[in-house]
mmCIF file of C-alpha atoms in Angstrom:
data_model
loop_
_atom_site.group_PDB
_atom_site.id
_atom_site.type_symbol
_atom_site.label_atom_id
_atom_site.label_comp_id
_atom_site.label_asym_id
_atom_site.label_seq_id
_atom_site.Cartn_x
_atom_site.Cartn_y
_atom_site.Cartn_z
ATOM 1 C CA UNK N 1 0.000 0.000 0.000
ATOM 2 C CA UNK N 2 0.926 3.480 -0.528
ATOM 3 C CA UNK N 3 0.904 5.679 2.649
ATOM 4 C CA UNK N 4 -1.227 9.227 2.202
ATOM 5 C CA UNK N 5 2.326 10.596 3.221
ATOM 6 C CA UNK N 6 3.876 9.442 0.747
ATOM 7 C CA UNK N 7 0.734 10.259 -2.263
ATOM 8 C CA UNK N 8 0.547 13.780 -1.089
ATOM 9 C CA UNK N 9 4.535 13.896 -1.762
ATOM 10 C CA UNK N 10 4.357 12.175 -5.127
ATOM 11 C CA UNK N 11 1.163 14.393 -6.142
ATOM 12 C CA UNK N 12 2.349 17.176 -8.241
ATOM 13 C CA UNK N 13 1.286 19.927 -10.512
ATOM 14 C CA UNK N 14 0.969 17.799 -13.577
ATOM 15 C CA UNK N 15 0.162 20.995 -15.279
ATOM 16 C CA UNK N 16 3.746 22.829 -14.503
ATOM 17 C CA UNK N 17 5.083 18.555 -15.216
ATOM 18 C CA UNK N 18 4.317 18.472 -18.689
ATOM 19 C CA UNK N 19 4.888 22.132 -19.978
ATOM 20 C CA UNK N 20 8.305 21.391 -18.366
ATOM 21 C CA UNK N 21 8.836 18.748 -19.756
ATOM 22 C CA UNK N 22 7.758 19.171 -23.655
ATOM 23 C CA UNK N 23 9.542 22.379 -23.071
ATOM 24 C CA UNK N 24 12.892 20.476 -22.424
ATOM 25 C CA UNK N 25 12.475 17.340 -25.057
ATOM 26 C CA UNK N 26 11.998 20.342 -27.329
ATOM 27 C CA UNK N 27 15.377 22.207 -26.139
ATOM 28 C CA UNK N 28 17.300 18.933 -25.957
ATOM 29 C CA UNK N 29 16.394 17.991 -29.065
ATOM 30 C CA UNK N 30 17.566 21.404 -30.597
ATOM 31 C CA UNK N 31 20.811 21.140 -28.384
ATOM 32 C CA UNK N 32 21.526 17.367 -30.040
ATOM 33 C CA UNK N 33 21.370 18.936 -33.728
ATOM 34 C CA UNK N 34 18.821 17.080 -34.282
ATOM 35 C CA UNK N 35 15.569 17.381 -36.506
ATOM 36 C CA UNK N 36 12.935 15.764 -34.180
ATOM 37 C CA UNK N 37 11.979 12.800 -32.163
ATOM 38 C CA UNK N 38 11.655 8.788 -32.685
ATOM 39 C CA UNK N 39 9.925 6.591 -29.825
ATOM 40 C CA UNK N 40 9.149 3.068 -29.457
ATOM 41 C CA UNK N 41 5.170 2.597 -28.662
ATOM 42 C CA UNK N 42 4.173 -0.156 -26.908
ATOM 43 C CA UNK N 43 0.338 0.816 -25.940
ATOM 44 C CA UNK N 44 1.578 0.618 -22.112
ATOM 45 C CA UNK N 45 1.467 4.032 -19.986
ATOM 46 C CA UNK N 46 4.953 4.748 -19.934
ATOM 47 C CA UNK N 47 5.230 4.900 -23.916
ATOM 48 C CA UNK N 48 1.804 6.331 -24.069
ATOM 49 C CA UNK N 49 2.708 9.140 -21.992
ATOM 50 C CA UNK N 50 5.834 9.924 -23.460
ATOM 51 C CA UNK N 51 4.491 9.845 -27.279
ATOM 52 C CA UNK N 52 2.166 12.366 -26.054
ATOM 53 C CA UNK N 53 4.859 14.845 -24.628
ATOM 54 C CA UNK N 54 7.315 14.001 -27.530
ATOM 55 C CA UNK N 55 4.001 15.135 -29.972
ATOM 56 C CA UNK N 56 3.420 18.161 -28.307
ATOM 57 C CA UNK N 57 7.328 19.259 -27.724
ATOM 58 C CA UNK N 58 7.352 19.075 -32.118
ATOM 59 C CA UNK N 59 5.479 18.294 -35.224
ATOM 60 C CA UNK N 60 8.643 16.341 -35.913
ATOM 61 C CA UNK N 61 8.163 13.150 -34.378
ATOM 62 C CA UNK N 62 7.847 9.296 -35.723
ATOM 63 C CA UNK N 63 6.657 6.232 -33.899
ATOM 64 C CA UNK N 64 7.739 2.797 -34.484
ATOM 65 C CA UNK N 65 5.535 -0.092 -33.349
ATOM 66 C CA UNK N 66 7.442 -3.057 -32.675
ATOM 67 C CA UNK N 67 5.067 -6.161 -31.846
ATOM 68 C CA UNK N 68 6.100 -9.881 -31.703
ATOM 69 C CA UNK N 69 4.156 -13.525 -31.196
ATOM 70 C CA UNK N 70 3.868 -12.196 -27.269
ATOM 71 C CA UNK N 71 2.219 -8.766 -28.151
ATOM 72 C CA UNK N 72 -1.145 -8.948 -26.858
ATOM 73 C CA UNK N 73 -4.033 -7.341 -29.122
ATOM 74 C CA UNK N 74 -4.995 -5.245 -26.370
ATOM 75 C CA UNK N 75 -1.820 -3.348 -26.218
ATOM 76 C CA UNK N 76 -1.826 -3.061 -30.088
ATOM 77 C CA UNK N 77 -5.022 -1.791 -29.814
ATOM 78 C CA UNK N 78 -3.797 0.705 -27.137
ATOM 79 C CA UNK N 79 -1.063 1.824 -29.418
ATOM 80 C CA UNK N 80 -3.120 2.957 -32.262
ATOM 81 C CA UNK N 81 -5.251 4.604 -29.530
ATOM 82 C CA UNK N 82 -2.486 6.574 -29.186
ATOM 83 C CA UNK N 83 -1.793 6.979 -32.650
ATOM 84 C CA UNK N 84 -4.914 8.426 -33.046
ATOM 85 C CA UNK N 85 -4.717 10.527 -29.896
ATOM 86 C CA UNK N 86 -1.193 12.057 -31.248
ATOM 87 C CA UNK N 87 -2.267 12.440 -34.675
ATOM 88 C CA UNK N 88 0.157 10.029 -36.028
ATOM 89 C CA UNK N 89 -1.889 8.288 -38.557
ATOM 90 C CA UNK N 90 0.960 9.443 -41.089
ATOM 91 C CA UNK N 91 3.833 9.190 -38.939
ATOM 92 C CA UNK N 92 4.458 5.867 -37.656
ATOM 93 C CA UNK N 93 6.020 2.573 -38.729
ATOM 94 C CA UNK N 94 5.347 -1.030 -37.777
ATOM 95 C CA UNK N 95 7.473 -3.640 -38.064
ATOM 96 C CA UNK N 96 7.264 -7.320 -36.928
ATOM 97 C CA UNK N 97 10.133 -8.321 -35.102
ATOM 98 C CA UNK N 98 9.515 -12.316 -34.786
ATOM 99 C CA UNK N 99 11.487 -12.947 -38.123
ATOM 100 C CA UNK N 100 14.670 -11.143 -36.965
ATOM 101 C CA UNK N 101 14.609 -12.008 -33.088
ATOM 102 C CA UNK N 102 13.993 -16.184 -34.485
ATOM 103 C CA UNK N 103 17.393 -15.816 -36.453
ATOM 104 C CA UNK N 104 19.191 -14.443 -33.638
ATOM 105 C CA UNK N 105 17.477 -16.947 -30.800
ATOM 106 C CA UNK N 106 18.352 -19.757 -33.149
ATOM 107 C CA UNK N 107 22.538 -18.401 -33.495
ATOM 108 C CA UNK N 108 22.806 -18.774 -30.052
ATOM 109 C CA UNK N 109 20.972 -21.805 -29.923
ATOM 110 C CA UNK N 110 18.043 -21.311 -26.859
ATOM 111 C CA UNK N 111 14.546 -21.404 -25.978
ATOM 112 C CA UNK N 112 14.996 -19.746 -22.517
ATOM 113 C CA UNK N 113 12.220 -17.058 -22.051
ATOM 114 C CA UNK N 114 14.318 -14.165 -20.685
ATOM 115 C CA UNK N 115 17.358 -14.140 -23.064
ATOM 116 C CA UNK N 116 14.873 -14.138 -25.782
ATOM 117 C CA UNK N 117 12.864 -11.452 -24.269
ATOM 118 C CA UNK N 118 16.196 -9.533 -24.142
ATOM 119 C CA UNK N 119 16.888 -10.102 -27.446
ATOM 120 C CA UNK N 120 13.223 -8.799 -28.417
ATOM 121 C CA UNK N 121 14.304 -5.343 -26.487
ATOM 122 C CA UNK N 122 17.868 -5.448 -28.047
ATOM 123 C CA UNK N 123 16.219 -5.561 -31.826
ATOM 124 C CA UNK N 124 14.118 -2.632 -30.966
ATOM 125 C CA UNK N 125 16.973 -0.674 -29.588
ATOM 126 C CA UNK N 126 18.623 -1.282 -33.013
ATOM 127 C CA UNK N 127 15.697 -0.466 -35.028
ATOM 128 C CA UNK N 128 14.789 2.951 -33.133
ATOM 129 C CA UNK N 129 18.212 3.926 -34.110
ATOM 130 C CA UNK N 130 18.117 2.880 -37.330
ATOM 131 C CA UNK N 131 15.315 4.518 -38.061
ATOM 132 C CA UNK N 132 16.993 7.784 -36.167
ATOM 133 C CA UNK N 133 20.070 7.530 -38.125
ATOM 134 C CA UNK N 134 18.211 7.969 -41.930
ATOM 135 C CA UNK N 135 15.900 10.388 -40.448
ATOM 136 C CA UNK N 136 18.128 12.383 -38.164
ATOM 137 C CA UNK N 137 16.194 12.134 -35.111
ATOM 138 C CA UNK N 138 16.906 11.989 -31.312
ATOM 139 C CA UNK N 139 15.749 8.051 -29.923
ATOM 140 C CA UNK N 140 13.800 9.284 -26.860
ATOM 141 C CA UNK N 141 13.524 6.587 -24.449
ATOM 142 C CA UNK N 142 9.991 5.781 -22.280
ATOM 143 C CA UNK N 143 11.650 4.676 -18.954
ATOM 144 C CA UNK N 144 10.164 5.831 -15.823
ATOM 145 C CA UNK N 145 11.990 6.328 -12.007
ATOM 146 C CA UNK N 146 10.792 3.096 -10.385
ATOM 147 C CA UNK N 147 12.288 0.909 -13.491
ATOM 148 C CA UNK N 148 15.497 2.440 -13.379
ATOM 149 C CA UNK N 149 15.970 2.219 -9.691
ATOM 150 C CA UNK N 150 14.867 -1.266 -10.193
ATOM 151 C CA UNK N 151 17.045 -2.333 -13.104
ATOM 152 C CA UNK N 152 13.983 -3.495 -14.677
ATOM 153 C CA UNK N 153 14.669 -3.194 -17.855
ATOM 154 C CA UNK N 154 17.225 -4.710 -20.816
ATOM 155 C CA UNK N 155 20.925 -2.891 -20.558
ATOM 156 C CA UNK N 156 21.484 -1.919 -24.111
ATOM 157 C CA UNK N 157 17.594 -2.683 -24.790
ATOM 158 C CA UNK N 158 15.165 -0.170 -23.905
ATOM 159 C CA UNK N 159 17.621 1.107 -21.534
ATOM 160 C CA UNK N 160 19.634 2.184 -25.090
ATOM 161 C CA UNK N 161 18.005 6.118 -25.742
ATOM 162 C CA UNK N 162 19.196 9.367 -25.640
ATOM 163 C CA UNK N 163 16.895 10.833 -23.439
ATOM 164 C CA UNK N 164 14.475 9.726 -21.120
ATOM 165 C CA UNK N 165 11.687 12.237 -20.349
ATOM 166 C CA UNK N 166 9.811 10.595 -17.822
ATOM 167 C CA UNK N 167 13.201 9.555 -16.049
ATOM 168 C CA UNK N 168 12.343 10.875 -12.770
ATOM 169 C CA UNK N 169 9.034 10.188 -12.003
ATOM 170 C CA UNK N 170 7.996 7.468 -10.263
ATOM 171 C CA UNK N 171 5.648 4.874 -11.971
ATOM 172 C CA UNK N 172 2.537 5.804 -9.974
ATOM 173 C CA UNK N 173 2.975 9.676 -11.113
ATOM 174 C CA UNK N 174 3.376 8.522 -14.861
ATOM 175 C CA UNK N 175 -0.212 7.380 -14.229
ATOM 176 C CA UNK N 176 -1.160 10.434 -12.822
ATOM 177 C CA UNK N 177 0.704 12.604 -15.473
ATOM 178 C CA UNK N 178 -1.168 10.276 -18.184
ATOM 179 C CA UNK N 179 -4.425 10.772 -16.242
ATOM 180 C CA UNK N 180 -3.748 14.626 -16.737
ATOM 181 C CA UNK N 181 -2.896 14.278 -20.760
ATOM 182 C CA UNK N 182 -5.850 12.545 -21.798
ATOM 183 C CA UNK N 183 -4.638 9.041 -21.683
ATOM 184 C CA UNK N 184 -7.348 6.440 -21.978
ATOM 185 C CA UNK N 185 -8.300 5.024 -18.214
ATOM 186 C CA UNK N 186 -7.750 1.456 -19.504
ATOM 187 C CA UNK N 187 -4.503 2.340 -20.751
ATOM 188 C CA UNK N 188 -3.398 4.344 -17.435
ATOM 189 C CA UNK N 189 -4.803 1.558 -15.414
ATOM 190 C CA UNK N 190 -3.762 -1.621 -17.410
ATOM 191 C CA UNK N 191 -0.606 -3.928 -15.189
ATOM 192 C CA UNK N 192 2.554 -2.607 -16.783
ATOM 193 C CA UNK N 193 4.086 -5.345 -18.960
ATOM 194 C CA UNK N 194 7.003 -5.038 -20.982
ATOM 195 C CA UNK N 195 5.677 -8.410 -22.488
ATOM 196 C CA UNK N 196 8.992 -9.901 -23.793
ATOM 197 C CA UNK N 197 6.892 -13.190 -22.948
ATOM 198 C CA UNK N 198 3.536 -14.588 -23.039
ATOM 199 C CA UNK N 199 1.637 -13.877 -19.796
ATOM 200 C CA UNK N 200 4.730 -11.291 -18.202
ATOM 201 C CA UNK N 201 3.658 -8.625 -15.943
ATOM 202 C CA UNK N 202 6.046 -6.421 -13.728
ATOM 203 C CA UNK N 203 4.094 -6.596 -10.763
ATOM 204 C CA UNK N 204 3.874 -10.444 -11.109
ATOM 205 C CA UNK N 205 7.387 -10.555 -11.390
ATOM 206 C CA UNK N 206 8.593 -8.460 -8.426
ATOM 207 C CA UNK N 207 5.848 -9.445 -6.345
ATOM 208 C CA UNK N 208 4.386 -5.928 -5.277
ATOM 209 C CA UNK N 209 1.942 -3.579 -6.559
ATOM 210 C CA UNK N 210 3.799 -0.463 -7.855
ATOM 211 C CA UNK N 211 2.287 1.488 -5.225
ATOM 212 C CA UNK N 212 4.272 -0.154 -2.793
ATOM 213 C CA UNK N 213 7.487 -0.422 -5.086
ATOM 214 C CA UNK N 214 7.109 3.301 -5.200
ATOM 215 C CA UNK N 215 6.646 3.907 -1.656
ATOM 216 C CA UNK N 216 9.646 2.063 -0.842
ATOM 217 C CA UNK N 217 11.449 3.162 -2.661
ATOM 218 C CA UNK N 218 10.685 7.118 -1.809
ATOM 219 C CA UNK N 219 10.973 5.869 1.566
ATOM 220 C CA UNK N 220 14.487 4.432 1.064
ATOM 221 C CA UNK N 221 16.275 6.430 -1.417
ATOM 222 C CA UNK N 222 14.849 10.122 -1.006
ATOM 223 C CA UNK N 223 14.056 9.865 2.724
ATOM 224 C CA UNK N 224 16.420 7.526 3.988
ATOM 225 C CA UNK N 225 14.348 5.703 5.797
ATOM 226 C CA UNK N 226 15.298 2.395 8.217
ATOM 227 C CA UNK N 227 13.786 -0.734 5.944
ATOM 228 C CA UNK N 228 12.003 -2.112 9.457
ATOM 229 C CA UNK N 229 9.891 1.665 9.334
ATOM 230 C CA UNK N 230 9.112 1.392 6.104
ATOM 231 C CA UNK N 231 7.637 -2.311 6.454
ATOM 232 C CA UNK N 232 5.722 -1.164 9.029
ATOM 233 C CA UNK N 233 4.381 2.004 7.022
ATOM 234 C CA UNK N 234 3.431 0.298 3.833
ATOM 235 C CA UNK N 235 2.080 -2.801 5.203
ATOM 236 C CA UNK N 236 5.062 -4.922 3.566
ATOM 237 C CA UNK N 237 6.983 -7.797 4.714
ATOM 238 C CA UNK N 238 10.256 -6.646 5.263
ATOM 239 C CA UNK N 239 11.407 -9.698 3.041
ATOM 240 C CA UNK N 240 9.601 -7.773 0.103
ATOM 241 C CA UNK N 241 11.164 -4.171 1.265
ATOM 242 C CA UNK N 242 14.917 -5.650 1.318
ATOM 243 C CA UNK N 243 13.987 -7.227 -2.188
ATOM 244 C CA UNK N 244 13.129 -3.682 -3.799
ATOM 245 C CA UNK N 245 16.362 -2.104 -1.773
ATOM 246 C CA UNK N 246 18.597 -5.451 -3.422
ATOM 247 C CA UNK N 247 17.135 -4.880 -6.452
ATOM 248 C CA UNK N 248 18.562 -1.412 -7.070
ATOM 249 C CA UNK N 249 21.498 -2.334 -5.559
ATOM 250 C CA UNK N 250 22.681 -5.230 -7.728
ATOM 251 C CA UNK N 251 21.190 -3.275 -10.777
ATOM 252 C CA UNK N 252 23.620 -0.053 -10.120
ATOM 253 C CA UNK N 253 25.829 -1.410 -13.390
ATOM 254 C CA UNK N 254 22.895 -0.671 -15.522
ATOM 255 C CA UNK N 255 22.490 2.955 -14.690
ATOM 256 C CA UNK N 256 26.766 3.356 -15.246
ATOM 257 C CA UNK N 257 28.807 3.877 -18.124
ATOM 258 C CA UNK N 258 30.850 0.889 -18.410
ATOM 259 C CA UNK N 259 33.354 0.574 -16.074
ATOM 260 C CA UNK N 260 36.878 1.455 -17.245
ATOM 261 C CA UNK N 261 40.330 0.953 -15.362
ATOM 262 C CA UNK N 262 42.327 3.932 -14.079
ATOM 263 C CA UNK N 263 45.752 3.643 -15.598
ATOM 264 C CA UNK N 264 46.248 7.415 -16.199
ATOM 265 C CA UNK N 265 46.034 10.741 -14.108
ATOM 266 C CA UNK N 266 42.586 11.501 -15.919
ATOM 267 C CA UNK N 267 40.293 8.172 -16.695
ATOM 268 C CA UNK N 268 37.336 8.741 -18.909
ATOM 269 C CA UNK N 269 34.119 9.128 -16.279
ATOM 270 C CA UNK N 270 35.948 8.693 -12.702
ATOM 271 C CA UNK N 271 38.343 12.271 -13.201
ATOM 272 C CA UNK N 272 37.622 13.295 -17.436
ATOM 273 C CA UNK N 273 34.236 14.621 -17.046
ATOM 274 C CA UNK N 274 33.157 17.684 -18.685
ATOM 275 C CA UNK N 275 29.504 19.758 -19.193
ATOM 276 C CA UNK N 276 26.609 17.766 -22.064
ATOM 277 C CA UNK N 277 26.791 20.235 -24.020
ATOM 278 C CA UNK N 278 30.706 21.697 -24.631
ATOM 279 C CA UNK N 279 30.952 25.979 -25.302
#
């Protein structure tokens, strides 16, 4: 459960949220050199919302749909909800991906359902920027706070952008925020899946509502908070709480450049750091 203190925290001005943030996908995508915007659309919440914001921020956008033998029809259906809420008849793509991720399972020789579900998020990756590469366009990500912390998601999948808009707001206020744009209820209200199986749900997977993920994880990482206080203020075992705080733990390598070993007076990342955008 989510504690009151911790909803009233979360609750923001949606308003002020998303004129901030189409104002900055707008500005970063100026700052990159580039001419406009390419997103992956799934027909979840998190790539609903951000097609939204990355429609509004410019008239420059495209949207690649991506489906493969464990797309549902609902979430298609979703998607071209959101299609049609975006105006995108005209400006999106859709490519099946079984043909290409069935060449690649069958190289490396394996059925197993989560290094084929990587795969899947690995040939989208490469796709998105394929696509951004001919048309000169930024690859703008759809990954909100509570995956990241979580490491729930594929490194050099859907983890591979360039920006990620909704980056730092928690999974609960991406429903909110999607609530405030317009986004159909069944869509803002649907279990998040990033269905690289049949049957996959996040919650199912990591065992708690995201309302609790979330409030742990406020708890924790924002408030500091003991894990044996926070059990007893979101109702969870404190089993589930020390899963969430492991999880971000052991996922830290996904939110890091790669790692690289000091030999010199300046290493690349650790001392050789220098502003986004140079003078």
């Amino acid at each position: 459960m989510m504690p009151e203190y911790v909803r009233q925290k979360l609750t923001l001005d949606f308003g002020q949220v998303s004129y901030y943030l189409v104002k900055r996908i707008r500005e970063y995508i100026e700052e990159s050199k580039k001419d406009g915007g390419i997103i992956g659309l799934s027909g979840g919440i998190d790539s609903s919302v951000t097609s939204i914001l990355l429609s509004k921020a410019t008239s420059n956008f495209h949207i690649l749909l991506m489906p493969s033998s464990s797309t549902t029809k609902k979430d298609m259906e979703d998607a071209m909800k959101i299609i049609k809420l975006t105006k995108a008849e005209d400006k999106y793509t859709l490519v099946n991906i079984d043909e290409i991720v069935n060449k690649f399972s069958s190289a490396v020789n394996t059925s197993n359902n989560v290094i084929i579900g990587n795969i899947k998020a690995r040939v989208r990756m490469i796709l998105l920027y394929a696509f951004a590469q001919k048309m000169n366009y930024l690859v703008v990500g759809t990954g909100d706070k509570s995956e990241i912390m979580l490491g729930y998601f594929t490194k050099y999948g859907d983890g591979g952008v360039d920006v990620l808009p909704i980056g730092d707001l928690y999974k609960t206020q991406v429903r909110m925020l999607g609530s405030y744009l317009g986004v159909p209820e069944e869509i803002v209200e649907k279990p998040p899946s990033p269905a690289l199986w049949e049957g996959q749900t996040a919650e199912g997977e990591i065992g708690l509502d995201y309302e609790t993920i979330d409030s742990i994880l406020y708890l924790k990482f924002e408030e500091m908070r003991e894990p044996e206080e926070i059990a007893e203020l979101t109702k969870a075992s404190l089993d589930k709480v020390m899963k969430i705080i492991n999880m971000v733990k052991t996922s830290q390598h996904k939110r890091l450049p790669p790692e690289i070993f000091r030999l010199s007076g300046r290493a690349i990342n650790s001392d050789w750091r220098y502003p986004r955008q140079w003078g």
